[in-house]
Coordinates of N, CA and C in Angstrom, one line a residue:
Chain A
X1 N 20.3 -0.7 -4.9 CA 19.1 -1.3 -4.4 C 17.9 -0.4 -4.6
X2 N 16.7 -0.9 -4.3 CA 15.6 -0.1 -4.5 C 15.0 0.2 -3.1
X3 N 15.0 1.4 -2.6 CA 14.4 1.7 -1.3 C 13.9 3.1 -1.3
X4 N 12.9 3.3 -0.4 CA 12.3 4.6 -0.2 C 12.6 4.9 1.3
X5 N 13.1 6.0 1.6 CA 13.5 6.4 2.9 C 12.5 7.5 3.4
X6 N 11.9 7.3 4.6 CA 11.0 8.2 5.2 C 11.4 8.3 6.7
X7 N 11.2 9.5 7.3 CA 11.4 9.5 8.8 C 10.4 8.6 9.5
X8 N 10.8 7.9 10.5 CA 9.9 7.0 11.2 C 8.8 7.7 11.9
X9 N 9.1 8.9 12.5 CA 8.1 9.6 13.2 C 8.3 11.1 13.1
X10 N 7.1 11.8 13.1 CA 7.2 13.3 13.0 C 6.1 13.8 14.0
X11 N 6.4 14.8 14.7 CA 5.4 15.4 15.7 C 5.1 16.8 15.3
X12 N 3.9 17.2 15.3 CA 3.5 18.6 15.0 C 2.3 19.0 15.9
X13 N 2.0 20.3 15.9 CA 0.9 20.8 16.7 C -0.3 21.0 15.8
X14 N -1.5 20.8 16.4 CA -2.8 21.0 15.8 C -2.8 22.4 15.2
X15 N -3.3 22.5 13.9 CA -3.3 23.8 13.3 C -2.1 24.2 12.5
X16 N -1.0 23.5 12.7 CA 0.3 23.8 12.1 C 0.4 23.2 10.7
X17 N 1.6 23.3 10.1 CA 1.9 22.7 8.9 C 3.1 21.7 9.1
X18 N 3.0 20.5 8.4 CA 4.1 19.6 8.6 C 4.4 19.0 7.2
X19 N 5.7 18.7 7.1 CA 6.2 18.1 5.8 C 6.8 16.8 6.1
X20 N 6.4 15.8 5.3 CA 6.9 14.4 5.5 C 7.7 14.1 4.2
X21 N 9.0 13.9 4.4 CA 9.9 13.7 3.2 C 10.0 12.2 2.8
X22 N 10.3 12.0 1.6 CA 10.5 10.7 1.0 C 11.7 10.8 0.0
X23 N 12.8 10.1 0.3 CA 13.9 10.0 -0.6 C 14.0 8.6 -1.1
X24 N 14.5 8.5 -2.3 CA 14.6 7.1 -2.9 C 15.9 6.9 -3.6
X25 N 16.3 5.6 -3.6 CA 17.5 5.2 -4.3 C 17.0 4.2 -5.4
X26 N 16.1 4.6 -6.2 CA 15.7 3.7 -7.3 C 15.4 4.6 -8.5
X27 N 15.4 4.1 -9.7 CA 15.2 4.9 -10.9 C 14.3 4.2 -11.8
X28 N 13.8 4.9 -12.9 CA 13.0 4.2 -13.9 C 11.6 4.0 -13.4
X29 N 11.1 4.8 -12.5 CA 9.7 4.7 -12.1 C 8.9 5.8 -12.7
X30 N 7.6 5.7 -12.6 CA 6.7 6.6 -13.3 C 6.2 7.7 -12.5
X31 N 6.3 7.6 -11.2 CA 5.8 8.7 -10.3 C 5.9 8.3 -8.9
X32 N 5.3 9.1 -8.0 CA 5.3 8.9 -6.6 C 3.9 9.1 -6.0
X33 N 3.5 8.2 -5.2 CA 2.2 8.3 -4.6 C 2.3 8.3 -3.1
X34 N 1.2 8.8 -2.4 CA 1.2 8.8 -0.9 C -0.1 8.2 -0.5
X35 N 0.0 7.5 0.7 CA -1.1 6.8 1.3 C -1.1 7.2 2.8
X36 N -2.3 7.2 3.3 CA -2.5 7.4 4.8 C -3.1 6.1 5.4
X37 N -2.6 5.8 6.5 CA -3.2 4.6 7.2 C -3.3 5.0 8.7
X38 N -4.6 4.9 9.2 CA -4.9 5.1 10.6 C -4.7 3.7 11.3
X39 N -4.4 3.8 12.6 CA -4.2 2.6 13.3 C -5.4 1.6 13.2
X40 N -5.1 0.4 12.8 CA -6.1 -0.6 12.7 C -6.9 -0.5 11.3
X41 N -6.5 0.4 10.5 CA -7.2 0.6 9.3 C -6.4 0.2 8.0
X42 N -7.0 0.4 6.9 CA -6.4 0.1 5.6 C -5.7 1.4 5.1
X43 N -4.7 1.2 4.3 CA -4.1 2.4 3.6 C -5.2 3.0 2.6
X44 N -5.2 4.4 2.6 CA -6.1 5.1 1.7 C -5.2 6.0 0.8
X45 N -5.6 6.0 -0.4 CA -4.8 6.8 -1.4 C -5.0 8.3 -1.1
X46 N -3.9 9.1 -1.1 CA -4.0 10.5 -0.9 C -3.7 11.3 -2.2
X47 N -2.6 10.9 -2.9 CA -2.1 11.8 -4.0 C -1.1 11.0 -4.9
X48 N -1.0 11.5 -6.1 CA 0.0 10.9 -7.0 C 0.6 12.0 -7.8
X49 N 1.9 12.0 -7.9 CA 2.7 12.9 -8.7 C 3.3 12.1 -9.9
X50 N 2.8 12.4 -11.1 CA 3.3 11.8 -12.3 C 4.5 12.6 -12.8
X51 N 4.5 13.9 -12.6 CA 5.5 14.8 -13.1 C 6.1 15.6 -11.9
X52 N 7.3 16.2 -12.1 CA 7.9 17.0 -11.1 C 7.0 18.2 -10.8
X53 N 7.0 18.6 -9.6 CA 6.2 19.8 -9.2 C 5.3 19.5 -8.1
X54 N 4.4 20.4 -7.8 CA 3.5 20.4 -6.7 C 2.1 20.0 -7.1
X55 N 1.5 19.1 -6.5 CA 0.1 18.7 -6.7 C -0.7 19.1 -5.4
X56 N -1.8 19.8 -5.5 CA -2.5 20.2 -4.3 C -3.9 19.6 -4.3
X57 N -4.3 19.0 -3.2 CA -5.6 18.4 -3.0 C -6.1 18.9 -1.6
X58 N -6.8 19.9 -1.5 CA -7.3 20.4 -0.3 C -6.2 20.8 0.7
X59 N -6.2 20.3 1.9 CA -5.2 20.6 2.9 C -3.9 19.9 2.6
X60 N -3.9 18.9 1.7 CA -2.7 18.1 1.4 C -2.1 18.5 0.1
X61 N -0.8 18.6 0.1 CA -0.1 18.8 -1.2 C 1.1 17.8 -1.3
X62 N 1.4 17.4 -2.5 CA 2.6 16.5 -2.6 C 3.5 17.1 -3.7
X63 N 4.8 16.8 -3.5 CA 5.8 17.4 -4.4 C 6.7 16.3 -4.8
X64 N 7.2 16.4 -6.1 CA 8.2 15.5 -6.6 C 9.3 16.2 -7.4
X65 N 10.5 15.8 -7.1 CA 11.6 16.2 -7.9 C 12.5 15.0 -8.3
X66 N 12.3 14.6 -9.5 CA 13.1 13.4 -9.9 C 14.6 13.6 -10.0
X67 N 15.0 14.8 -10.3 CA 16.4 15.1 -10.4 C 17.1 15.0 -9.0
X68 N 16.3 15.3 -8.0 CA 16.8 15.3 -6.6 C 16.5 14.0 -5.9
X69 N 15.8 13.1 -6.6 CA 15.3 11.8 -6.0 C 14.6 12.0 -4.7
X70 N 13.6 12.9 -4.7 CA 13.0 13.4 -3.5 C 11.6 13.8 -3.7
X71 N 10.8 13.5 -2.7 CA 9.4 14.0 -2.7 C 9.0 14.3 -1.3
X72 N 7.9 15.0 -1.2 CA 7.3 15.2 0.2 C 5.8 15.4 0.1
X73 N 5.2 15.1 1.3 CA 3.8 15.4 1.5 C 3.7 16.5 2.5
X74 N 2.9 17.5 2.1 CA 2.7 18.7 3.0 C 1.3 18.7 3.5
X75 N 1.1 18.7 4.8 CA -0.2 18.7 5.4 C -0.4 20.1 6.1
X76 N -1.4 20.8 5.7 CA -1.7 22.1 6.3 C -2.9 22.1 7.3
X77 N -2.9 23.1 8.1 CA -4.1 23.2 9.1 C -4.3 21.9 9.7
X78 N -3.3 21.3 10.4 CA -3.4 20.0 10.9 C -4.6 19.8 11.9
X79 N -5.2 18.7 11.7 CA -6.3 18.3 12.6 C -5.9 17.0 13.4
X80 N -6.6 16.8 14.5 CA -6.2 15.6 15.3 C -6.5 14.3 14.4
X81 N -7.5 14.4 13.6 CA -7.8 13.2 12.8 C -6.7 12.9 11.7
X82 N -5.7 13.8 11.6 CA -4.6 13.5 10.7 C -3.5 12.6 11.3
X83 N -3.7 12.4 12.6 CA -2.8 11.4 13.3 C -2.9 10.1 12.6
X84 N -1.8 9.6 12.0 CA -1.8 8.4 11.2 C -0.4 8.1 10.7
X85 N -0.3 7.0 10.0 CA 1.0 6.8 9.3 C 0.8 7.1 7.9
X86 N 1.9 7.7 7.3 CA 1.9 8.1 5.9 C 3.0 7.4 5.1
X87 N 2.6 6.8 4.0 CA 3.6 6.0 3.2 C 3.7 6.6 1.8
X88 N 5.0 6.7 1.3 CA 5.2 7.0 -0.1 C 5.4 5.7 -0.8
X89 N 5.1 5.7 -2.1 CA 5.2 4.5 -2.9 C 5.6 4.8 -4.3
X90 N 6.4 3.9 -4.9 CA 6.7 4.0 -6.4 C 6.4 2.7 -7.0
X91 N 6.3 2.7 -8.4 CA 6.2 1.5 -9.2 C 7.5 1.3 -9.9
X92 N 8.3 0.3 -9.6 CA 9.5 0.0 -10.3 C 9.5 -1.4 -10.9
X93 N 9.6 -1.4 -12.2 CA 9.6 -2.7 -12.9 C 8.3 -3.5 -12.6
X94 N 7.2 -2.8 -12.5 CA 5.9 -3.3 -12.2 C 5.7 -3.8 -10.8
X95 N 6.7 -3.5 -10.0 CA 6.6 -3.9 -8.6 C 6.3 -2.7 -7.8
X96 N 5.4 -2.7 -6.9 CA 5.0 -1.6 -6.1 C 5.9 -1.6 -4.9
X97 N 6.6 -0.5 -4.6 CA 7.5 -0.4 -3.5 C 7.0 0.7 -2.5
X98 N 6.8 0.3 -1.3 CA 6.3 1.3 -0.3 C 7.5 1.6 0.7
X99 N 7.5 2.8 1.1 CA 8.4 3.2 2.2 C 7.9 2.6 3.5
X100 N 8.7 2.6 4.5 CA 8.2 2.0 5.8 C 7.3 2.8 6.6
X101 N 7.0 4.0 6.1 CA 6.0 4.8 6.7 C 6.5 5.8 7.7
X102 N 5.8 6.9 7.9 CA 6.1 8.0 8.9 C 4.9 8.1 9.8
X103 N 5.1 7.9 11.0 CA 4.0 8.0 12.0 C 3.9 9.5 12.4
X104 N 2.8 10.1 12.1 CA 2.5 11.5 12.5 C 1.8 11.6 13.8
X105 N 2.4 12.3 14.8 CA 1.8 12.6 16.1 C 1.4 14.0 16.1
X106 N 0.1 14.3 16.5 CA -0.3 15.7 16.5 C -0.7 16.0 18.0
X107 N -0.1 17.1 18.4 CA -0.3 17.6 19.8 C -1.4 18.7 19.8
X108 N -2.3 18.6 20.8 CA -3.3 19.7 20.9 C -2.8 21.0 21.2
Chain B
X1 N -15.4 3.8 3.2 CA -15.5 2.4 2.6 C -15.0 2.5 1.1
X2 N -13.9 1.7 0.9 CA -13.2 1.8 -0.4 C -14.0 1.0 -1.5
X3 N -14.9 0.1 -1.1 CA -15.6 -0.7 -2.1 C -14.9 -2.0 -2.3
X4 N -13.7 -2.2 -1.7 CA -13.0 -3.5 -1.8 C -13.4 -4.3 -0.5
X5 N -13.8 -5.6 -0.7 CA -14.1 -6.4 0.4 C -13.1 -7.6 0.5
X6 N -12.9 -7.9 1.8 CA -12.0 -9.0 2.1 C -12.6 -9.9 3.1
X7 N -12.5 -11.2 3.0 CA -12.9 -12.1 4.0 C -11.9 -13.2 4.2
X8 N -11.7 -13.8 5.4 CA -12.4 -13.3 6.6 C -11.6 -12.1 7.2
X9 N -12.2 -11.5 8.2 CA -11.5 -10.4 8.9 C -10.3 -10.9 9.7
X10 N -10.6 -12.0 10.4 CA -9.6 -12.6 11.3 C -9.5 -14.0 11.0
X11 N -8.3 -14.6 11.2 CA -8.1 -16.0 10.9 C -7.0 -16.4 11.9
X12 N -7.3 -17.5 12.7 CA -6.3 -18.0 13.6 C -6.1 -19.5 13.2
X13 N -4.9 -19.9 13.0 CA -4.6 -21.2 12.5 C -3.3 -21.7 13.1
X14 N -3.0 -23.0 12.9 CA -1.8 -23.6 13.4 C -0.7 -23.7 12.4
X15 N 0.5 -23.8 12.8 CA 1.6 -24.0 11.9 C 1.4 -25.2 11.0
X16 N 1.8 -25.1 9.8 CA 1.7 -26.2 8.9 C 0.4 -26.3 8.1
X17 N -0.6 -25.5 8.5 CA -1.9 -25.5 7.9 C -1.9 -24.6 6.6
X18 N -3.0 -24.7 5.9 CA -3.2 -23.9 4.7 C -4.5 -23.1 4.9
X19 N -4.5 -21.8 4.4 CA -5.6 -21.0 4.5 C -5.8 -20.3 3.1
X20 N -7.0 -19.8 2.9 CA -7.4 -19.1 1.7 C -8.0 -17.8 2.1
X21 N -7.5 -16.7 1.6 CA -8.0 -15.3 1.8 C -8.7 -14.9 0.5
X22 N -9.8 -14.2 0.7 CA -10.6 -13.8 -0.5 C -10.8 -12.3 -0.6
X23 N -10.8 -11.9 -1.8 CA -10.9 -10.4 -2.1 C -11.9 -10.2 -3.2
X24 N -12.8 -9.2 -3.1 CA -13.6 -8.7 -4.2 C -13.2 -7.3 -4.5
X25 N -12.8 -7.0 -5.7 CA -12.4 -5.6 -6.0 C -13.6 -4.7 -6.1
X26 N -13.3 -3.4 -6.2 CA -14.3 -2.4 -6.5 C -15.0 -2.7 -7.8
X27 N -16.2 -2.3 -7.9 CA -16.9 -2.6 -9.1 C -16.2 -1.8 -10.3
X28 N -15.9 -2.5 -11.4 CA -15.3 -1.9 -12.5 C -13.7 -2.0 -12.5
X29 N -13.1 -2.3 -11.4 CA -11.7 -2.5 -11.3 C -11.3 -3.8 -11.9
X30 N -10.2 -3.8 -12.7 CA -9.7 -5.0 -13.3 C -8.5 -5.6 -12.6
X31 N -7.7 -4.7 -11.9 CA -6.5 -5.1 -11.3 C -6.7 -5.4 -9.8
X32 N -6.0 -6.5 -9.3 CA -6.0 -6.8 -7.9 C -4.6 -7.0 -7.4
X33 N -4.3 -6.4 -6.3 CA -2.9 -6.5 -5.7 C -3.1 -7.1 -4.3
X34 N -2.1 -7.9 -4.0 CA -2.0 -8.5 -2.6 C -0.8 -7.9 -1.9
X35 N -1.0 -7.6 -0.6 CA 0.1 -7.1 0.2 C 0.2 -7.8 1.6
X36 N 1.3 -7.9 2.1 CA 1.5 -8.4 3.5 C 2.1 -7.2 4.3
X37 N 1.5 -7.0 5.5 CA 2.0 -5.9 6.4 C 2.3 -6.5 7.7
X38 N 3.5 -6.4 8.1 CA 3.9 -6.8 9.4 C 4.7 -5.7 10.1
X39 N 4.8 -5.7 11.4 CA 5.4 -4.6 12.1 C 6.9 -4.3 11.6
X40 N 7.6 -5.4 11.4 CA 9.0 -5.2 11.1 C 9.3 -5.0 9.6
X41 N 8.4 -5.4 8.8 CA 8.6 -5.4 7.3 C 7.8 -4.3 6.6
X42 N 6.9 -3.7 7.2 CA 6.1 -2.7 6.5 C 5.2 -3.3 5.5
X43 N 4.8 -2.6 4.5 CA 3.8 -3.0 3.5 C 4.6 -3.7 2.4
X44 N 4.5 -5.0 2.2 CA 5.2 -5.7 1.1 C 4.3 -6.1 0.0
X45 N 4.6 -5.8 -1.2 CA 3.9 -6.2 -2.3 C 4.1 -7.7 -2.6
X46 N 3.0 -8.4 -2.8 CA 3.2 -9.8 -3.1 C 3.0 -10.1 -4.5
X47 N 1.8 -9.8 -5.1 CA 1.5 -10.2 -6.4 C 0.3 -9.3 -7.0
X48 N 0.3 -9.1 -8.3 CA -0.8 -8.4 -9.0 C -1.4 -9.3 -10.1
X49 N -2.7 -9.2 -10.2 CA -3.4 -9.8 -11.3 C -4.2 -8.7 -12.0
X50 N -4.2 -8.9 -13.3 CA -5.0 -7.9 -14.1 C -5.9 -8.8 -15.1
X51 N -7.2 -8.6 -14.9 CA -8.2 -9.2 -15.7 C -7.9 -10.7 -15.9
X52 N -7.6 -11.3 -14.8 CA -7.5 -12.8 -14.7 C -6.1 -13.3 -14.9
X53 N -5.2 -12.4 -15.3 CA -3.8 -12.9 -15.6 C -2.8 -12.3 -14.6
X54 N -1.8 -13.1 -14.2 CA -0.8 -12.6 -13.3 C 0.0 -11.5 -14.1
X55 N 0.2 -10.4 -13.5 CA 0.9 -9.3 -14.1 C 2.3 -9.0 -13.5
X56 N 2.3 -9.0 -12.2 CA 3.6 -8.7 -11.6 C 3.7 -9.5 -10.3
X57 N 5.0 -9.8 -10.0 CA 5.2 -10.6 -8.8 C 6.2 -9.8 -7.9
X58 N 5.9 -9.8 -6.6 CA 6.9 -9.1 -5.7 C 7.5 -10.2 -4.8
X59 N 7.5 -9.9 -3.5 CA 8.2 -10.8 -2.6 C 7.3 -11.9 -2.1
X60 N 6.8 -12.7 -3.0 CA 5.8 -13.7 -2.7 C 6.6 -15.0 -2.5
X61 N 6.4 -15.7 -1.4 CA 7.0 -17.0 -1.1 C 6.4 -18.1 -2.0
X62 N 7.2 -19.1 -2.2 CA 6.7 -20.2 -3.0 C 5.6 -20.9 -2.4
X63 N 5.5 -20.8 -1.1 CA 4.4 -21.5 -0.3 C 3.0 -20.7 -0.5
X64 N 3.1 -19.5 -1.1 CA 1.9 -18.7 -1.3 C 1.6 -18.7 -2.8
X65 N 0.3 -18.7 -3.1 CA -0.1 -18.6 -4.5 C -1.4 -17.8 -4.5
X66 N -1.7 -17.3 -5.7 CA -2.9 -16.5 -5.8 C -3.5 -16.8 -7.2
X67 N -4.8 -16.4 -7.3 CA -5.4 -16.4 -8.7 C -6.5 -15.4 -8.7
X68 N -6.9 -15.0 -9.9 CA -8.0 -14.1 -10.1 C -9.0 -14.8 -11.0
X69 N -10.3 -14.8 -10.6 CA -11.3 -15.6 -11.3 C -12.0 -14.7 -12.3
X70 N -12.8 -15.4 -13.2 CA -13.5 -14.6 -14.3 C -14.4 -13.5 -13.7
X71 N -14.9 -13.7 -12.5 CA -15.7 -12.6 -12.0 C -14.9 -11.5 -11.3
X72 N -13.6 -11.6 -11.4 CA -12.5 -10.7 -11.0 C -12.2 -10.8 -9.5
X73 N -12.9 -11.6 -8.7 CA -12.5 -11.7 -7.3 C -11.2 -12.5 -7.3
X74 N -10.5 -12.4 -6.2 CA -9.2 -13.0 -6.2 C -9.0 -13.8 -4.8
X75 N -8.2 -14.8 -4.9 CA -7.9 -15.6 -3.6 C -6.4 -15.7 -3.5
X76 N -6.0 -15.6 -2.2 CA -4.6 -15.7 -1.9 C -4.5 -17.0 -1.0
X77 N -3.7 -18.0 -1.5 CA -3.6 -19.2 -0.8 C -2.2 -19.3 -0.1
X78 N -2.3 -19.5 1.2 CA -1.0 -19.6 2.0 C -0.9 -21.0 2.6
X79 N 0.2 -21.7 2.3 CA 0.3 -23.1 2.8 C 1.5 -23.3 3.6
X80 N 1.5 -24.4 4.3 CA 2.7 -24.8 5.2 C 3.0 -23.6 6.1
X81 N 2.0 -23.1 6.7 CA 2.1 -21.8 7.4 C 3.1 -21.9 8.6
X82 N 3.9 -20.8 8.7 CA 4.9 -20.7 9.8 C 4.5 -19.5 10.7
X83 N 5.1 -19.5 11.9 CA 4.8 -18.4 12.8 C 5.0 -17.0 12.2
X84 N 6.1 -16.9 11.3 CA 6.4 -15.7 10.7 C 5.5 -15.2 9.7
X85 N 4.5 -16.0 9.3 CA 3.5 -15.6 8.3 C 2.4 -14.8 9.0
X86 N 2.4 -14.7 10.3 CA 1.4 -13.9 11.0 C 1.5 -12.5 10.6
X87 N 0.5 -11.9 10.1 CA 0.5 -10.5 9.5 C -0.9 -10.1 9.1
X88 N -0.9 -8.8 8.7 CA -2.2 -8.3 8.1 C -2.0 -8.5 6.6
X89 N -3.0 -9.1 5.9 CA -2.9 -9.2 4.5 C -4.0 -8.3 3.8
X90 N -3.5 -7.4 3.0 CA -4.4 -6.5 2.3 C -4.5 -6.9 0.9
X91 N -5.7 -6.7 0.4 CA -6.0 -6.7 -1.1 C -6.3 -5.3 -1.5
X92 N -5.9 -4.9 -2.7 CA -6.2 -3.6 -3.2 C -6.6 -3.8 -4.7
X93 N -7.4 -2.8 -5.2 CA -7.7 -2.9 -6.6 C -7.6 -1.5 -7.2
X94 N -7.4 -1.6 -8.5 CA -7.3 -0.3 -9.3 C -8.0 -0.6 -10.7
X95 N -8.3 0.5 -11.4 CA -9.1 0.5 -12.6 C -8.5 -0.4 -13.6
X96 N -7.2 -0.1 -14.0 CA -6.6 -0.9 -15.0 C -5.3 -1.4 -14.5
X97 N -4.2 -1.2 -15.4 CA -2.9 -1.6 -15.0 C -1.9 -0.7 -15.6
X98 N -0.8 -0.4 -14.9 CA 0.2 0.4 -15.5 C -0.1 1.9 -15.3
X99 N 1.0 2.7 -15.4 CA 0.9 4.1 -15.2 C 0.2 4.5 -13.9
X100 N -0.7 5.5 -14.0 CA -1.3 6.1 -12.8 C -2.1 5.0 -12.1
X101 N -2.6 4.1 -12.8 CA -3.5 3.1 -12.2 C -2.8 2.3 -11.1
X102 N -1.5 2.0 -11.3 CA -0.8 1.3 -10.3 C -0.6 2.1 -9.1
X103 N -0.6 3.4 -9.2 CA -0.3 4.3 -8.1 C -1.6 4.6 -7.3
X104 N -2.8 4.6 -7.9 CA -4.0 4.9 -7.3 C -4.8 3.6 -7.0
X105 N -4.5 3.0 -5.8 CA -5.1 1.8 -5.5 C -6.0 2.0 -4.3
X106 N -7.0 1.1 -4.2 CA -8.0 1.2 -3.2 C -8.0 -0.1 -2.4
X107 N -7.7 0.0 -1.1 CA -7.4 -1.1 -0.2 C -8.7 -1.6 0.5
X108 N -8.7 -2.9 0.6 CA -9.7 -3.6 1.5 C -9.4 -3.4 2.9
X109 N -10.2 -3.9 3.8 CA -10.0 -3.7 5.3 C -9.0 -4.7 5.8
X110 N -8.5 -5.7 5.0 CA -7.5 -6.6 5.5 C -8.0 -7.8 6.2
X111 N -7.2 -8.8 6.1 CA -7.4 -10.1 6.9 C -6.2 -10.2 7.9
X112 N -6.5 -10.3 9.2 CA -5.4 -10.5 10.1 C -5.3 -12.0 10.4
X113 N -4.1 -12.4 10.0 CA -3.8 -13.9 10.1 C -2.9 -14.1 11.3
X114 N -3.3 -15.0 12.2 CA -2.4 -15.3 13.3 C -2.1 -16.8 13.2
X115 N -0.8 -17.1 13.2 CA -0.4 -18.5 13.1 C 0.2 -18.9 14.5
X116 N -0.4 -19.9 15.1 CA 0.0 -20.3 16.5 C 0.8 -21.6 16.5

């Protein structure tokens, strides 16, 4: 089948670092992307990994390893405004598949 | 603000009815995607249009249809509505189609549909 697995919830402390994992059981896709969605809001694009390795954009980094069928989103220097849901997504056979999302709780 | 607009913001209708959701993509974007988001199903891809033509189909029911017009705005038509169709419907747009473009999408604020 084609599915993306993410933890349903992760909790971290303000100022800390957190990693949100995404594993998949699908192949033949072009890359992995990440989206952030605040409660009541729309998903917003965070990053895209076309190749294996680490992509860094400010406090956020994303990693992809196609040989391990695995990727992650790394958030550094956590701020309260980072409390949101995070989705990984792939394009398989022109169909966009999203993971069910990871809800990130940040404690002060 | 992503630059993608959707109307209406909220829609309440009865079972069996038909509704039309409208989306205007970001200026310059040629691709439009429709998604359904419900609590138990997450974000489900419905359909994609590129420059007026249907490009990809996801989990779209036969009761649902969409089109993209020459000015690139798109409409999603939902008919014979059922209680289970209650959800948030998002439209997204991207510059072109394929490759990175499919991965970097810009979402509208969504239409919340409630079927009673």
